[in-house]
JSON list of C-alpha atoms in Angstrom, two decimals:
[
{"chain": "A", "resi": 138, "resn": "UNK", "atom": "CA", "xyz": [122.68, 79.79, 70.62]},
{"chain": "A", "resi": 139, "resn": "UNK", "atom": "CA", "xyz": [122.92, 81.40, 67.18]},
{"chain": "A", "resi": 140, "resn": "UNK", "atom": "CA", "xyz": [125.86, 83.92, 67.17]},
{"chain": "A", "resi": 141, "resn": "UNK", "atom": "CA", "xyz": [123.58, 86.56, 65.63]},
{"chain": "A", "resi": 142, "resn": "UNK", "atom": "CA", "xyz": [121.11, 86.60, 68.53]},
{"chain": "A", "resi": 143, "resn": "UNK", "atom": "CA", "xyz": [121.59, 87.46, 72.16]},
{"chain": "A", "resi": 144, "resn": "UNK", "atom": "CA", "xyz": [119.88, 86.04, 75.25]},
{"chain": "A", "resi": 145, "resn": "UNK", "atom": "CA", "xyz": [116.84, 88.25, 74.56]},
{"chain": "A", "resi": 146, "resn": "UNK", "atom": "CA", "xyz": [116.46, 86.70, 71.11]},
{"chain": "A", "resi": 147, "resn": "UNK", "atom": "CA", "xyz": [117.59, 89.68, 69.03]},
{"chain": "A", "resi": 148, "resn": "UNK", "atom": "CA", "xyz": [121.03, 90.87, 67.99]},
{"chain": "A", "resi": 149, "resn": "UNK", "atom": "CA", "xyz": [119.69, 94.38, 67.36]},
{"chain": "A", "resi": 150, "resn": "UNK", "atom": "CA", "xyz": [118.30, 96.44, 70.22]},
{"chain": "A", "resi": 151, "resn": "UNK", "atom": "CA", "xyz": [117.30, 99.97, 71.21]},
{"chain": "A", "resi": 152, "resn": "UNK", "atom": "CA", "xyz": [115.48, 100.88, 67.99]},
{"chain": "A", "resi": 153, "resn": "UNK", "atom": "CA", "xyz": [114.53, 104.50, 67.35]},
{"chain": "A", "resi": 154, "resn": "UNK", "atom": "CA", "xyz": [112.65, 105.79, 64.30]},
{"chain": "A", "resi": 155, "resn": "UNK", "atom": "CA", "xyz": [112.60, 109.45, 63.32]},
{"chain": "A", "resi": 156, "resn": "UNK", "atom": "CA", "xyz": [111.97, 111.62, 60.28]},
{"chain": "A", "resi": 157, "resn": "UNK", "atom": "CA", "xyz": [114.20, 114.28, 58.72]},
{"chain": "A", "resi": 158, "resn": "UNK", "atom": "CA", "xyz": [112.40, 116.95, 56.69]},
{"chain": "A", "resi": 159, "resn": "UNK", "atom": "CA", "xyz": [113.74, 119.75, 54.47]},
{"chain": "A", "resi": 160, "resn": "UNK", "atom": "CA", "xyz": [115.01, 122.83, 56.31]},
{"chain": "A", "resi": 161, "resn": "UNK", "atom": "CA", "xyz": [112.60, 125.05, 54.36]},
{"chain": "A", "resi": 162, "resn": "UNK", "atom": "CA", "xyz": [108.99, 124.48, 53.40]},
{"chain": "A", "resi": 163, "resn": "UNK", "atom": "CA", "xyz": [108.55, 123.29, 49.81]},
{"chain": "A", "resi": 164, "resn": "UNK", "atom": "CA", "xyz": [106.02, 125.47, 47.93]},
{"chain": "A", "resi": 165, "resn": "UNK", "atom": "CA", "xyz": [102.57, 123.84, 47.98]},
{"chain": "A", "resi": 166, "resn": "UNK", "atom": "CA", "xyz": [101.23, 121.36, 45.45]},
{"chain": "A", "resi": 167, "resn": "UNK", "atom": "CA", "xyz": [104.56, 120.61, 43.75]},
{"chain": "A", "resi": 168, "resn": "UNK", "atom": "CA", "xyz": [104.58, 117.35, 41.85]},
{"chain": "A", "resi": 169, "resn": "UNK", "atom": "CA", "xyz": [107.65, 115.60, 40.44]},
{"chain": "A", "resi": 170, "resn": "UNK", "atom": "CA", "xyz": [106.70, 113.64, 37.32]},
{"chain": "A", "resi": 171, "resn": "UNK", "atom": "CA", "xyz": [108.68, 110.44, 36.96]},
{"chain": "A", "resi": 172, "resn": "UNK", "atom": "CA", "xyz": [110.57, 109.86, 33.71]},
{"chain": "A", "resi": 173, "resn": "UNK", "atom": "CA", "xyz": [110.40, 106.71, 31.63]},
{"chain": "A", "resi": 174, "resn": "UNK", "atom": "CA", "xyz": [113.73, 105.63, 33.14]},
{"chain": "A", "resi": 175, "resn": "UNK", "atom": "CA", "xyz": [112.34, 106.21, 36.65]},
{"chain": "A", "resi": 176, "resn": "UNK", "atom": "CA", "xyz": [109.32, 104.06, 35.83]},
{"chain": "A", "resi": 177, "resn": "UNK", "atom": "CA", "xyz": [111.50, 101.29, 34.35]},
{"chain": "A", "resi": 178, "resn": "UNK", "atom": "CA", "xyz": [112.94, 100.80, 37.84]},
{"chain": "A", "resi": 179, "resn": "UNK", "atom": "CA", "xyz": [110.81, 99.29, 40.58]},
{"chain": "A", "resi": 180, "resn": "UNK", "atom": "CA", "xyz": [109.06, 101.83, 42.77]},
{"chain": "A", "resi": 181, "resn": "UNK", "atom": "CA", "xyz": [110.73, 101.32, 46.10]},
{"chain": "A", "resi": 182, "resn": "UNK", "atom": "CA", "xyz": [112.39, 103.09, 48.95]},
{"chain": "A", "resi": 183, "resn": "UNK", "atom": "CA", "xyz": [116.15, 103.27, 49.23]},
{"chain": "A", "resi": 184, "resn": "UNK", "atom": "CA", "xyz": [117.47, 101.17, 52.06]},
{"chain": "A", "resi": 185, "resn": "UNK", "atom": "CA", "xyz": [120.96, 101.36, 53.46]},
{"chain": "A", "resi": 186, "resn": "UNK", "atom": "CA", "xyz": [122.73, 100.07, 56.52]},
{"chain": "A", "resi": 187, "resn": "UNK", "atom": "CA", "xyz": [125.71, 101.92, 57.90]},
{"chain": "A", "resi": 188, "resn": "UNK", "atom": "CA", "xyz": [127.72, 100.22, 60.63]},
{"chain": "A", "resi": 189, "resn": "UNK", "atom": "CA", "xyz": [129.96, 102.41, 62.77]},
{"chain": "A", "resi": 190, "resn": "UNK", "atom": "CA", "xyz": [132.16, 100.40, 65.15]},
{"chain": "A", "resi": 191, "resn": "UNK", "atom": "CA", "xyz": [133.47, 102.34, 68.13]},
{"chain": "A", "resi": 192, "resn": "UNK", "atom": "CA", "xyz": [136.76, 104.00, 67.17]},
{"chain": "A", "resi": 193, "resn": "UNK", "atom": "CA", "xyz": [138.55, 107.35, 67.18]},
{"chain": "A", "resi": 194, "resn": "UNK", "atom": "CA", "xyz": [137.44, 107.86, 63.57]},
{"chain": "A", "resi": 195, "resn": "UNK", "atom": "CA", "xyz": [133.76, 108.12, 64.51]},
{"chain": "A", "resi": 196, "resn": "UNK", "atom": "CA", "xyz": [134.26, 109.68, 67.94]},
{"chain": "A", "resi": 197, "resn": "UNK", "atom": "CA", "xyz": [131.90, 112.65, 68.20]},
{"chain": "A", "resi": 198, "resn": "UNK", "atom": "CA", "xyz": [129.85, 111.51, 65.19]},
{"chain": "A", "resi": 199, "resn": "UNK", "atom": "CA", "xyz": [126.23, 111.10, 66.14]},
{"chain": "A", "resi": 200, "resn": "UNK", "atom": "CA", "xyz": [122.94, 110.51, 64.37]},
{"chain": "A", "resi": 201, "resn": "UNK", "atom": "CA", "xyz": [121.71, 114.04, 65.27]},
{"chain": "A", "resi": 202, "resn": "UNK", "atom": "CA", "xyz": [124.81, 115.51, 63.59]},
{"chain": "A", "resi": 203, "resn": "UNK", "atom": "CA", "xyz": [124.15, 113.41, 60.47]},
{"chain": "A", "resi": 204, "resn": "UNK", "atom": "CA", "xyz": [120.50, 114.54, 60.46]},
{"chain": "A", "resi": 205, "resn": "UNK", "atom": "CA", "xyz": [121.44, 118.25, 60.67]},
{"chain": "A", "resi": 206, "resn": "UNK", "atom": "CA", "xyz": [123.52, 117.88, 57.51]},
{"chain": "A", "resi": 207, "resn": "UNK", "atom": "CA", "xyz": [120.48, 116.44, 55.72]},
{"chain": "A", "resi": 208, "resn": "UNK", "atom": "CA", "xyz": [118.28, 119.57, 56.13]},
{"chain": "A", "resi": 209, "resn": "UNK", "atom": "CA", "xyz": [120.02, 121.68, 53.42]},
{"chain": "A", "resi": 210, "resn": "UNK", "atom": "CA", "xyz": [120.39, 118.63, 51.15]},
{"chain": "A", "resi": 211, "resn": "UNK", "atom": "CA", "xyz": [116.64, 118.00, 51.29]},
{"chain": "A", "resi": 212, "resn": "UNK", "atom": "CA", "xyz": [116.03, 121.70, 50.47]},
{"chain": "A", "resi": 213, "resn": "UNK", "atom": "CA", "xyz": [117.82, 121.08, 47.16]},
{"chain": "A", "resi": 214, "resn": "UNK", "atom": "CA", "xyz": [116.61, 117.51, 46.54]},
{"chain": "A", "resi": 215, "resn": "UNK", "atom": "CA", "xyz": [113.10, 118.01, 47.91]},
{"chain": "A", "resi": 216, "resn": "UNK", "atom": "CA", "xyz": [111.48, 115.17, 45.89]},
{"chain": "A", "resi": 217, "resn": "UNK", "atom": "CA", "xyz": [113.45, 112.76, 48.11]},
{"chain": "A", "resi": 218, "resn": "UNK", "atom": "CA", "xyz": [111.31, 113.99, 51.04]},
{"chain": "A", "resi": 219, "resn": "UNK", "atom": "CA", "xyz": [108.05, 113.40, 49.14]},
{"chain": "A", "resi": 220, "resn": "UNK", "atom": "CA", "xyz": [105.85, 110.36, 48.75]},
{"chain": "A", "resi": 221, "resn": "UNK", "atom": "CA", "xyz": [105.01, 108.22, 45.74]},
{"chain": "A", "resi": 222, "resn": "UNK", "atom": "CA", "xyz": [101.37, 108.55, 44.68]},
{"chain": "A", "resi": 223, "resn": "UNK", "atom": "CA", "xyz": [99.36, 107.52, 41.59]},
{"chain": "A", "resi": 224, "resn": "UNK", "atom": "CA", "xyz": [97.29, 109.80, 39.40]},
{"chain": "A", "resi": 225, "resn": "UNK", "atom": "CA", "xyz": [93.77, 108.97, 38.16]},
{"chain": "A", "resi": 226, "resn": "UNK", "atom": "CA", "xyz": [95.24, 106.90, 35.32]},
{"chain": "A", "resi": 227, "resn": "UNK", "atom": "CA", "xyz": [97.46, 104.90, 37.67]},
{"chain": "A", "resi": 228, "resn": "UNK", "atom": "CA", "xyz": [100.76, 106.59, 36.67]},
{"chain": "A", "resi": 229, "resn": "UNK", "atom": "CA", "xyz": [103.09, 107.08, 39.67]},
{"chain": "A", "resi": 230, "resn": "UNK", "atom": "CA", "xyz": [104.43, 110.52, 40.58]},
{"chain": "A", "resi": 231, "resn": "UNK", "atom": "CA", "xyz": [106.07, 112.09, 43.62]},
{"chain": "A", "resi": 232, "resn": "UNK", "atom": "CA", "xyz": [103.99, 114.44, 45.74]},
{"chain": "A", "resi": 233, "resn": "UNK", "atom": "CA", "xyz": [106.55, 116.92, 47.11]},
{"chain": "A", "resi": 234, "resn": "UNK", "atom": "CA", "xyz": [104.89, 117.32, 50.49]},
{"chain": "A", "resi": 235, "resn": "UNK", "atom": "CA", "xyz": [107.90, 117.53, 52.84]},
{"chain": "A", "resi": 236, "resn": "UNK", "atom": "CA", "xyz": [106.88, 114.21, 54.44]},
{"chain": "A", "resi": 237, "resn": "UNK", "atom": "CA", "xyz": [110.56, 113.54, 55.09]},
{"chain": "A", "resi": 238, "resn": "UNK", "atom": "CA", "xyz": [113.12, 110.78, 55.05]},
{"chain": "A", "resi": 239, "resn": "UNK", "atom": "CA", "xyz": [112.72, 108.01, 57.63]},
{"chain": "A", "resi": 240, "resn": "UNK", "atom": "CA", "xyz": [115.75, 107.23, 59.77]},
{"chain": "A", "resi": 241, "resn": "UNK", "atom": "CA", "xyz": [116.01, 104.04, 61.81]},
{"chain": "A", "resi": 242, "resn": "UNK", "atom": "CA", "xyz": [118.68, 103.92, 64.49]},
{"chain": "A", "resi": 243, "resn": "UNK", "atom": "CA", "xyz": [119.52, 100.68, 66.24]},
{"chain": "A", "resi": 244, "resn": "UNK", "atom": "CA", "xyz": [122.35, 99.27, 68.29]},
{"chain": "A", "resi": 245, "resn": "UNK", "atom": "CA", "xyz": [124.07, 95.90, 68.33]},
{"chain": "A", "resi": 246, "resn": "UNK", "atom": "CA", "xyz": [126.89, 94.30, 70.24]},
{"chain": "A", "resi": 247, "resn": "UNK", "atom": "CA", "xyz": [127.94, 92.27, 67.19]},
{"chain": "A", "resi": 248, "resn": "UNK", "atom": "CA", "xyz": [130.76, 93.04, 64.78]},
{"chain": "A", "resi": 249, "resn": "UNK", "atom": "CA", "xyz": [129.89, 93.85, 61.17]},
{"chain": "A", "resi": 250, "resn": "UNK", "atom": "CA", "xyz": [131.46, 90.56, 60.07]},
{"chain": "A", "resi": 251, "resn": "UNK", "atom": "CA", "xyz": [129.13, 88.51, 62.29]},
{"chain": "A", "resi": 252, "resn": "UNK", "atom": "CA", "xyz": [126.00, 90.60, 61.64]},
{"chain": "A", "resi": 253, "resn": "UNK", "atom": "CA", "xyz": [126.31, 90.73, 57.84]},
{"chain": "A", "resi": 254, "resn": "UNK", "atom": "CA", "xyz": [123.98, 88.30, 56.04]},
{"chain": "A", "resi": 255, "resn": "UNK", "atom": "CA", "xyz": [125.73, 85.60, 54.01]},
{"chain": "A", "resi": 256, "resn": "UNK", "atom": "CA", "xyz": [126.41, 86.65, 50.42]},
{"chain": "A", "resi": 257, "resn": "UNK", "atom": "CA", "xyz": [126.43, 90.42, 51.10]}
]
């Protein structure tokens, strides 16, 4: 059996998806125009994986606690909670609609060393 999968066929289990929105409503119809530098980068979503092995350091740290700290941050950086759209001419912009930041929680019984893809 591959060390990255368990008997059920997946090393990752107990998925949960949620959304964190700004703590205050963003005034209606706000649009964030993307700069030339923004457009030079690929239009994509930021993806990150944070691995927290059980230890005293992270004892008491939970995803709900991390989410609560995001509310005031998204009040200040509200374009991060928007969605990329295109205008009539095809130019991308961010519709600041408080759609939120997607959070995916999942659990694994593997260590970070075993779960990490080769070359990362």
